[in-house]
Coordinates of C-alpha atoms and ligand atoms in Angstrom, one line a residue:
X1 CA 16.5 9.4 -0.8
X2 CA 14.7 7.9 2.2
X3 CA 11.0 8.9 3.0
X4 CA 9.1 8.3 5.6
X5 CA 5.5 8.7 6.5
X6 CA 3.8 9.2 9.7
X7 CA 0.1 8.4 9.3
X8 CA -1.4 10.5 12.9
X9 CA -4.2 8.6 13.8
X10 CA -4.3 8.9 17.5
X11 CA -7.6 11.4 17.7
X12 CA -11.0 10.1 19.0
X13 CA -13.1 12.5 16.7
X14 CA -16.8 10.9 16.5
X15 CA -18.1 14.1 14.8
X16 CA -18.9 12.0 11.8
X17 CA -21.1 10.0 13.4
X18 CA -21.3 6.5 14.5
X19 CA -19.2 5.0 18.0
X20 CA -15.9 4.7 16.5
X21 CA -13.4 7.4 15.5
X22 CA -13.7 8.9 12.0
X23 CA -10.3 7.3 10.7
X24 CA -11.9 3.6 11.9
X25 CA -15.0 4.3 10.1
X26 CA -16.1 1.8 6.8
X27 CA -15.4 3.2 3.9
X28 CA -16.2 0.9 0.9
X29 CA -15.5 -1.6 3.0
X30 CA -12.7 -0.9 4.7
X31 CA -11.7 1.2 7.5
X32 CA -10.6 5.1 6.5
X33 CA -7.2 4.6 7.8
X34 CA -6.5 1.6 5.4
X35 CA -7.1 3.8 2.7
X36 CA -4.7 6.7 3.9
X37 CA -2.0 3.6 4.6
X38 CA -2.3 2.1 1.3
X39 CA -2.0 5.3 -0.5
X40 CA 1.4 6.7 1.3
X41 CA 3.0 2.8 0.8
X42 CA 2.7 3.5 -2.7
X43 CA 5.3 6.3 -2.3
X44 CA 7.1 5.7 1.3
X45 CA 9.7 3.5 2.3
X46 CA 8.9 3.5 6.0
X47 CA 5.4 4.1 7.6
X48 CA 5.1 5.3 11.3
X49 CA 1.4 4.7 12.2
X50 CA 0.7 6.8 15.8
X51 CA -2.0 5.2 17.4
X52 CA -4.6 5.5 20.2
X53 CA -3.7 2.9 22.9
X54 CA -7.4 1.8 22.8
X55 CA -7.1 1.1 18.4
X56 CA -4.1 -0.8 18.8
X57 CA -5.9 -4.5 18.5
X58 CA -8.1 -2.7 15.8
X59 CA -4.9 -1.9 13.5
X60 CA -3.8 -5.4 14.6
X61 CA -6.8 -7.1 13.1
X62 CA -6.4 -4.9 10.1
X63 CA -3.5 -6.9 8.7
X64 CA -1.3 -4.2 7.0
X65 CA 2.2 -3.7 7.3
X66 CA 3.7 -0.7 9.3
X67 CA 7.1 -0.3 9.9
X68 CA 6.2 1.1 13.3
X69 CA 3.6 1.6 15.3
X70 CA 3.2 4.0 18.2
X71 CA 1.1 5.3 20.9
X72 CA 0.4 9.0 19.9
X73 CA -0.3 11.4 23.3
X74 CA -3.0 13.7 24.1
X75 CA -2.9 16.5 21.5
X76 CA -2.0 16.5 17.8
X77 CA 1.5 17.7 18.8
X78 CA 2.3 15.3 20.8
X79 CA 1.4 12.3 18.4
X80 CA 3.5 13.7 15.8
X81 CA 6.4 14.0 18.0
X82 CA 5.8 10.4 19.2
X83 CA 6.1 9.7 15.4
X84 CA 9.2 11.7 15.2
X85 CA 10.9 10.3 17.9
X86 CA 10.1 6.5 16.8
X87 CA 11.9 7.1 13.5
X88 CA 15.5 8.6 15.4
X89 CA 17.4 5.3 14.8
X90 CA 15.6 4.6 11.2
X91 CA 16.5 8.2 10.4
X92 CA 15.1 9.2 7.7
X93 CA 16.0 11.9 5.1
X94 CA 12.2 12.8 4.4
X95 CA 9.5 12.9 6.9
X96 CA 5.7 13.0 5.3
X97 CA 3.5 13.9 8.2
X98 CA -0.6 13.4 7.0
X99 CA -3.9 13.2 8.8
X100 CA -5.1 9.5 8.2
X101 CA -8.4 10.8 8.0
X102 CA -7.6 12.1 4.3
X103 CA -7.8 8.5 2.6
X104 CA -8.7 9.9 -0.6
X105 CA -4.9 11.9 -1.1
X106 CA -3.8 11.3 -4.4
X107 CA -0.3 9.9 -6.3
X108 CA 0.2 13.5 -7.8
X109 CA 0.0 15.4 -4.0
X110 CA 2.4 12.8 -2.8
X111 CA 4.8 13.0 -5.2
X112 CA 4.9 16.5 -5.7
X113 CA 5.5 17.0 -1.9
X114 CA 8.4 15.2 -2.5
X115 CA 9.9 16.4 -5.3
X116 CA 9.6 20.0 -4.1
X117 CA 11.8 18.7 -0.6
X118 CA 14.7 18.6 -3.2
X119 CA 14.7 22.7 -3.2
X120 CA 12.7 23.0 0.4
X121 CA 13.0 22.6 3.9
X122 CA 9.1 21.8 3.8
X123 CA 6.4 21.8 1.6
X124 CA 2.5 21.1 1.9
X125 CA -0.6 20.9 -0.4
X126 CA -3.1 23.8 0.3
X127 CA -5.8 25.5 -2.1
X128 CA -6.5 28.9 -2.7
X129 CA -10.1 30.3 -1.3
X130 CA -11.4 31.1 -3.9
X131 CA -15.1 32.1 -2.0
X132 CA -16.2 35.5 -0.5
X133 CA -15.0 35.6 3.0
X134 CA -16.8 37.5 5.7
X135 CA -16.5 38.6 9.5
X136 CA -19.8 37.8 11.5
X137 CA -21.4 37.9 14.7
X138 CA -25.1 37.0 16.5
X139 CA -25.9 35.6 12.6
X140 CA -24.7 39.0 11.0
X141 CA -21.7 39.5 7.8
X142 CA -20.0 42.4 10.1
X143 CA -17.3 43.1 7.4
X144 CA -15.6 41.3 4.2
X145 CA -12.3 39.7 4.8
X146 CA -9.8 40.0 2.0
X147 CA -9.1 36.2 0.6
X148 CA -6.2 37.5 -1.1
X149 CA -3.0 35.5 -0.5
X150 CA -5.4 33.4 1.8
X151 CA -5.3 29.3 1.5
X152 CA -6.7 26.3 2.9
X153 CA -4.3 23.6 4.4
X154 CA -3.9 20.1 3.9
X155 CA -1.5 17.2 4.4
X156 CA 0.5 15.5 3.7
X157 CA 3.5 18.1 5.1
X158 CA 6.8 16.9 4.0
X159 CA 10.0 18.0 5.6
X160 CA 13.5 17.1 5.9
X161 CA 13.5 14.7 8.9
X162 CA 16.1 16.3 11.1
X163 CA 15.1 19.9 10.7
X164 CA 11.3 18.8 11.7
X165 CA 12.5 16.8 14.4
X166 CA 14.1 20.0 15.8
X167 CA 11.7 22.0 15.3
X168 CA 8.9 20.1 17.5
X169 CA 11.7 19.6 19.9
X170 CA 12.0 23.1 20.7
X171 CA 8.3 23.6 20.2
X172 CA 6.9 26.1 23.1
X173 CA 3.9 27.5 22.2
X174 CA 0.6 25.4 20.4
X175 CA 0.9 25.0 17.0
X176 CA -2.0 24.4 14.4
X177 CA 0.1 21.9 12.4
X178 CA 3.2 20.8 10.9
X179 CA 4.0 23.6 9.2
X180 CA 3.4 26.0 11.8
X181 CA 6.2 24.1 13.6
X182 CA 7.9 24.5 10.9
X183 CA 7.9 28.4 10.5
X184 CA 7.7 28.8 14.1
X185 CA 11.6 27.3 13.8
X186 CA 12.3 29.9 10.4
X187 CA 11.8 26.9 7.6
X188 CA 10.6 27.4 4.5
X189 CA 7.7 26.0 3.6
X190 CA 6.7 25.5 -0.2
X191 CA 2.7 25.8 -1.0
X192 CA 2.0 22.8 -3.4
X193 CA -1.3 22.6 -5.1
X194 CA -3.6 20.4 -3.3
X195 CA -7.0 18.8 -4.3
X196 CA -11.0 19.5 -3.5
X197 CA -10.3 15.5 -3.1
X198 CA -7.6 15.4 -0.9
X199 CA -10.6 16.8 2.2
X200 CA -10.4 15.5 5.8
X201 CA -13.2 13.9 7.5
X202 CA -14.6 15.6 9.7
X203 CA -18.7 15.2 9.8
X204 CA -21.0 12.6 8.5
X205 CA -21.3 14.3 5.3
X206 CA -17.6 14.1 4.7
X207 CA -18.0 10.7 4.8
X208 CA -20.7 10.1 2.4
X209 CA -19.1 12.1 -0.1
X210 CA -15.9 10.4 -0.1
X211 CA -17.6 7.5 -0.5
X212 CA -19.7 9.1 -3.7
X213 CA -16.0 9.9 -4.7
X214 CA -14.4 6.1 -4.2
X215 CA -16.8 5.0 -6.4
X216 CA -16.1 7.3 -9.4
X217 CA -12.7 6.6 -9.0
X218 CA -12.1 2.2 -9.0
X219 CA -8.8 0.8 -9.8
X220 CA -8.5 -2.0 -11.7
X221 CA -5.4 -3.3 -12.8
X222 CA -4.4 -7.0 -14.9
X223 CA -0.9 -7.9 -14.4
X224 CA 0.6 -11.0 -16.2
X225 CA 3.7 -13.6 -15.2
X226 CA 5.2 -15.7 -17.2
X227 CA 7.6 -18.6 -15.9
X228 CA 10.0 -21.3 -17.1
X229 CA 11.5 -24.1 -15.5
X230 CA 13.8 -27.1 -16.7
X231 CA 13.5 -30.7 -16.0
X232 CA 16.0 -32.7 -14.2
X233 CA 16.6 -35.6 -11.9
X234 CA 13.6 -35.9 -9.5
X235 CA 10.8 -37.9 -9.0
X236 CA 8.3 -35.3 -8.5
X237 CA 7.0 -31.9 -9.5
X238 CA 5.4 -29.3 -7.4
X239 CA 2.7 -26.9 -9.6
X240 CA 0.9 -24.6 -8.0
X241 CA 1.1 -26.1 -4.7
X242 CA 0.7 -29.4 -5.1
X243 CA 3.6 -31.9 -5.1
X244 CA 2.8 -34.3 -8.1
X245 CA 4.9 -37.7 -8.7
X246 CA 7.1 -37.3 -11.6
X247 CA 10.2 -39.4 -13.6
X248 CA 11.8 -36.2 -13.3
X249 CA 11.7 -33.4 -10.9
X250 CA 12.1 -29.4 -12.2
X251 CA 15.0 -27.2 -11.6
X252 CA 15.4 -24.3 -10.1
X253 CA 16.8 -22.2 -7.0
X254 CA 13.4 -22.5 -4.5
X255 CA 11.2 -25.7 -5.0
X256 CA 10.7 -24.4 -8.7
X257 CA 6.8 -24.6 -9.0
X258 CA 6.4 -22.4 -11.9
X259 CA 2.7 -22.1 -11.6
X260 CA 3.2 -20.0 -8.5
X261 CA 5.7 -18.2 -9.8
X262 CA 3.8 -16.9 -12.7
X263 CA 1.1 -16.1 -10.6
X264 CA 3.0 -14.1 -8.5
X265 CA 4.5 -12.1 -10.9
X266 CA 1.7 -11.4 -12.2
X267 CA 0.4 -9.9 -8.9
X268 CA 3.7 -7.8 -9.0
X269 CA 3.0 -6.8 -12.2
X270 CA -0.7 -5.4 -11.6
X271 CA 1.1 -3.8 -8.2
X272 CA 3.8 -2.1 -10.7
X273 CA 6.0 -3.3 -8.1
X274 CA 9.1 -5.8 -9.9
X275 CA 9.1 -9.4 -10.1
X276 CA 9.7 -12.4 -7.8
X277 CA 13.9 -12.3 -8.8
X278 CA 13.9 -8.8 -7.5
X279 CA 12.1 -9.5 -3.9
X280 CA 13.7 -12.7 -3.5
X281 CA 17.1 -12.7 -5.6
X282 CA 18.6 -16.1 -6.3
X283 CA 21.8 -14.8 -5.2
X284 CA 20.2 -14.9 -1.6
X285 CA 21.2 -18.2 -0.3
X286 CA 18.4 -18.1 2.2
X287 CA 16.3 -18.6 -0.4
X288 CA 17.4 -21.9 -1.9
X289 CA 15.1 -24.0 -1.7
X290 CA 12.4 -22.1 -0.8
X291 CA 9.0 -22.6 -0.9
X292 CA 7.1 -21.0 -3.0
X293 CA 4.2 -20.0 -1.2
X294 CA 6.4 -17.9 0.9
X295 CA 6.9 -15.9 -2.7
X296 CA 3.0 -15.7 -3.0
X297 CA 2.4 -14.8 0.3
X298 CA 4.4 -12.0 -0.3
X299 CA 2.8 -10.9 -3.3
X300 CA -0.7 -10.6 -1.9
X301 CA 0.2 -9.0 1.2
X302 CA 2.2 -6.5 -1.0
X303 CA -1.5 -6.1 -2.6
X304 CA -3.4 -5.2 0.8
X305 CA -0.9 -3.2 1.7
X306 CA -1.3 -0.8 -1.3
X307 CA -5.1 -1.6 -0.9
X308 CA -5.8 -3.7 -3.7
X309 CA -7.6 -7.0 -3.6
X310 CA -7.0 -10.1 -5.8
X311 CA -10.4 -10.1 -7.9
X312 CA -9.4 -13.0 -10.0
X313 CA -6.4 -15.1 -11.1
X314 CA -5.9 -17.4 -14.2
X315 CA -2.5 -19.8 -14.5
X316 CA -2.2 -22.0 -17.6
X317 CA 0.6 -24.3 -17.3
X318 CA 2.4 -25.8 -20.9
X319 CA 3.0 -29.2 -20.9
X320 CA 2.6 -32.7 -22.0
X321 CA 3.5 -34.2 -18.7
X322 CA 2.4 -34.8 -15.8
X323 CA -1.2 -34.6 -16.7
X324 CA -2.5 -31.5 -15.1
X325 CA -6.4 -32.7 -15.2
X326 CA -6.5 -34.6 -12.1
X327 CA -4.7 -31.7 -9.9
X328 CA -6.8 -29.1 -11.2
X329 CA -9.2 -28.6 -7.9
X330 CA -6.4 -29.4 -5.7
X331 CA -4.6 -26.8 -6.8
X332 CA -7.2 -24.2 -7.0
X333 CA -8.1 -25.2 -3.5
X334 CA -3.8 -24.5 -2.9
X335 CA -3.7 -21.5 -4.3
X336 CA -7.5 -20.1 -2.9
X337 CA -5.6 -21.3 1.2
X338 CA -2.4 -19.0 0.3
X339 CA -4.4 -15.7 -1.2
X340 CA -7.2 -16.0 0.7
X341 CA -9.9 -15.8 -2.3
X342 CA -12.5 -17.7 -3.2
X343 CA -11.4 -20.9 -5.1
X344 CA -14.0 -20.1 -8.2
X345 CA -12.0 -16.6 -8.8
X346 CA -9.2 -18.8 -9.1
X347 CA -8.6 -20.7 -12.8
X348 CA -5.7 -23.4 -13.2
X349 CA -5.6 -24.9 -16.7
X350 CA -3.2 -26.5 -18.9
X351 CA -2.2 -26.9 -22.4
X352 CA 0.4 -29.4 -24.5
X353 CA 2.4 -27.6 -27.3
X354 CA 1.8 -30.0 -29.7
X355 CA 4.8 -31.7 -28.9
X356 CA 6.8 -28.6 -30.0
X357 CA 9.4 -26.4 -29.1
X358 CA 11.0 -26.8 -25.2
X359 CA 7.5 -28.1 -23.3
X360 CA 6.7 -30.2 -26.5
X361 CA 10.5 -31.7 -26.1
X362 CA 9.6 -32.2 -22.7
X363 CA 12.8 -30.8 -21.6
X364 CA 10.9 -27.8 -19.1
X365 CA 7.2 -26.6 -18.2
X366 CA 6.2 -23.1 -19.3
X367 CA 3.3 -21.0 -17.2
X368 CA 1.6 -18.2 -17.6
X369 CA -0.9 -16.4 -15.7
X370 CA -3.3 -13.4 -15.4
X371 CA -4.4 -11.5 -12.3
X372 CA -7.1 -8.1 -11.8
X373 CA -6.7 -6.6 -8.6
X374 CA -9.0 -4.0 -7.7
X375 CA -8.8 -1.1 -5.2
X376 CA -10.6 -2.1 -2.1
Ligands
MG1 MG1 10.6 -19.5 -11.4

């Protein structure tokens, strides 16, 4: 089952404050939208990001990965169908359409979206009102409204792709959202429970208290890697980026530097998200040989794309030779120029087996590595 997202963040809403538009305001460092990107990545396969023309360089300097990226039009409509339209060759069987100024939408909204588009057409988070509601006027209650049977709307809308496409096609009349569309073109649309959380920004105070929010709710996660590789004929070595002269060199499918690799897989292991075999088989000849920064490179972008960064990392590599000592700065300095953190978060150390087992034979080095990532 394909799914898609489509992230609209083509509106120039300034009501929280400040010159830029709410979804490219800071929050905990980062601009809204990045959070709303890095928590649909976690569940998409594909993610449409619909633009203002005038944000494009801003989502360039932001680094993330977006399948596509459009220019959304002048009403909310019209950006979602921009969306819509952009994924017609990718074709999609699921179509997640979500404001991307609700960052804070959690792993439990998305995937139960989802899962209810197995028995749906559509199917959106919303909340029951719970509170009193009344008719006013000129700063008088002029009657009660019943709140029965009454909810407040949220996104992310999921739909099946083609039957949402259609429906915006033949759209004639304005439509407060997705699932208006939706109805307006006789789906059915499933109410999934949504969260207080899950709120859009829309005023300064929104954003302060999504921030009081973030902070309450910090991801840390430790991942570990572990990596073997035997030696062979060679005359050098490369461990964690540093090419070292060697009797023998090490064996493997890409240049085999099994520091790296256990550091990567560690990364993918704090992501949740497989190992380096998986992203890069060996049965992939374009791979042979490879180096394997291109492996880490990967691994750390997969990170900022699901809006964690690298607090620390920790490699320990097992063997009697080469001497690690000397190579220890330079290949903290390696590994700090292909992750991008500061070289003191970054720890490369090394052990001897006491001459036993395979690293004490000398006949392969072992590694093994730690890494924290925390949401950013
Ligand atoms: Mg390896």
């Amino acid at each position: 089952m394909t799914v898609a997202a489509i992230i609209v963040a083509a509106g120039r809403g300034t009501r929280a404050g400040g010159d830029l538009p709410k979804q490219w305001q800071l929050l905990a460092g980062r601009p809204v939208i990045a959070h709303t990107f890095a928590a649909m990545r976690r569940h998409c396969e594909h993610i449409c990001v619909v633009l203002h023309p005038d944000d494009l360089d801003r989502w360039e300097a932001l680094a993330l990965r977006a399948d596509t990226v459009v220019v959304g039009g002048q009403t909310r409509d019209a950006s979602v169908r921009a969306g819509l339209e952009a994924l017609r060759t990718r074709a999609p069987e699921l179509v997640l359409i979500h404001d991307a100024a609700r960052p804070l939408v959690s792993d439990r909204i998305i995937s139960d979206v989802i899962a209810a588009l197995a028995t749906h057409a559509g199917a959106a988070p919303a909340i029951a009102v719970n509170d009193s509601l009344w008719s006013g006027a000129n700063g008088k209650v002029t009657g009660a409204v019943d709140r029965d049977g009454l909810f407040r709307a949220q996104t992310p809308q999921g739909f099946h792709y083609r039957a949402i496409l259609d429906a915006h096609t033949q759209l004639s009349e304005p439509a407060t959202d997705d699932v208006a569309v939706a109805r307006l073109a006789g789906l059915e649309v499933a109410i999934i429970e949504g969260d207080e959380k899950n709120l859009k920004i829309t005023t300064k105070g929104d954003l302060s208290r999504i921030n009081k929010l973030l902070e309450h709710d910090m991801d840390v996660r430790c991942g570990n890697g572990y990596d073997v590789h035997r030696f062979g004929e060679g005359d050098h070595v490369w461990l964690c980026g540093v090419k070292i002269p060697h009797g023998r060199g090490l064996q493997g499918h890409s240049d085999a530097d099994v520091g790296m690799h256990a550091i990567t897989d560690a990364i993918y292991g704090a992501l949740g998200m497989g190992d380096i075999g998986q992203h890069f088989p060996p049965s992939d000849p374009q791979w042979k040989g490879a180096q394997s920064h291109i492996f880490l490179r990967h691994a750390v972008q997969l990170a900022a794309d699901n809006g964690f960064k690298i607090s620390n990392i920790d490699c320990t590599l097992v063997c009697e030779h080469p001497k690690v000592g000397p190579h220890q700065a330079t290949m903290k300095a390696a590994i700090a120029a292909i992750t991008g953190i500061n070289a003191a978060r970054i720890s490369v150390k090394a052990t001897t087996s006491e001459r036993l087992g395979f690293t004490g034979r000398e006949e392969g080095i072992a590694a093994i590595a730690t890494t924290t990532l925390v949401s950013s």
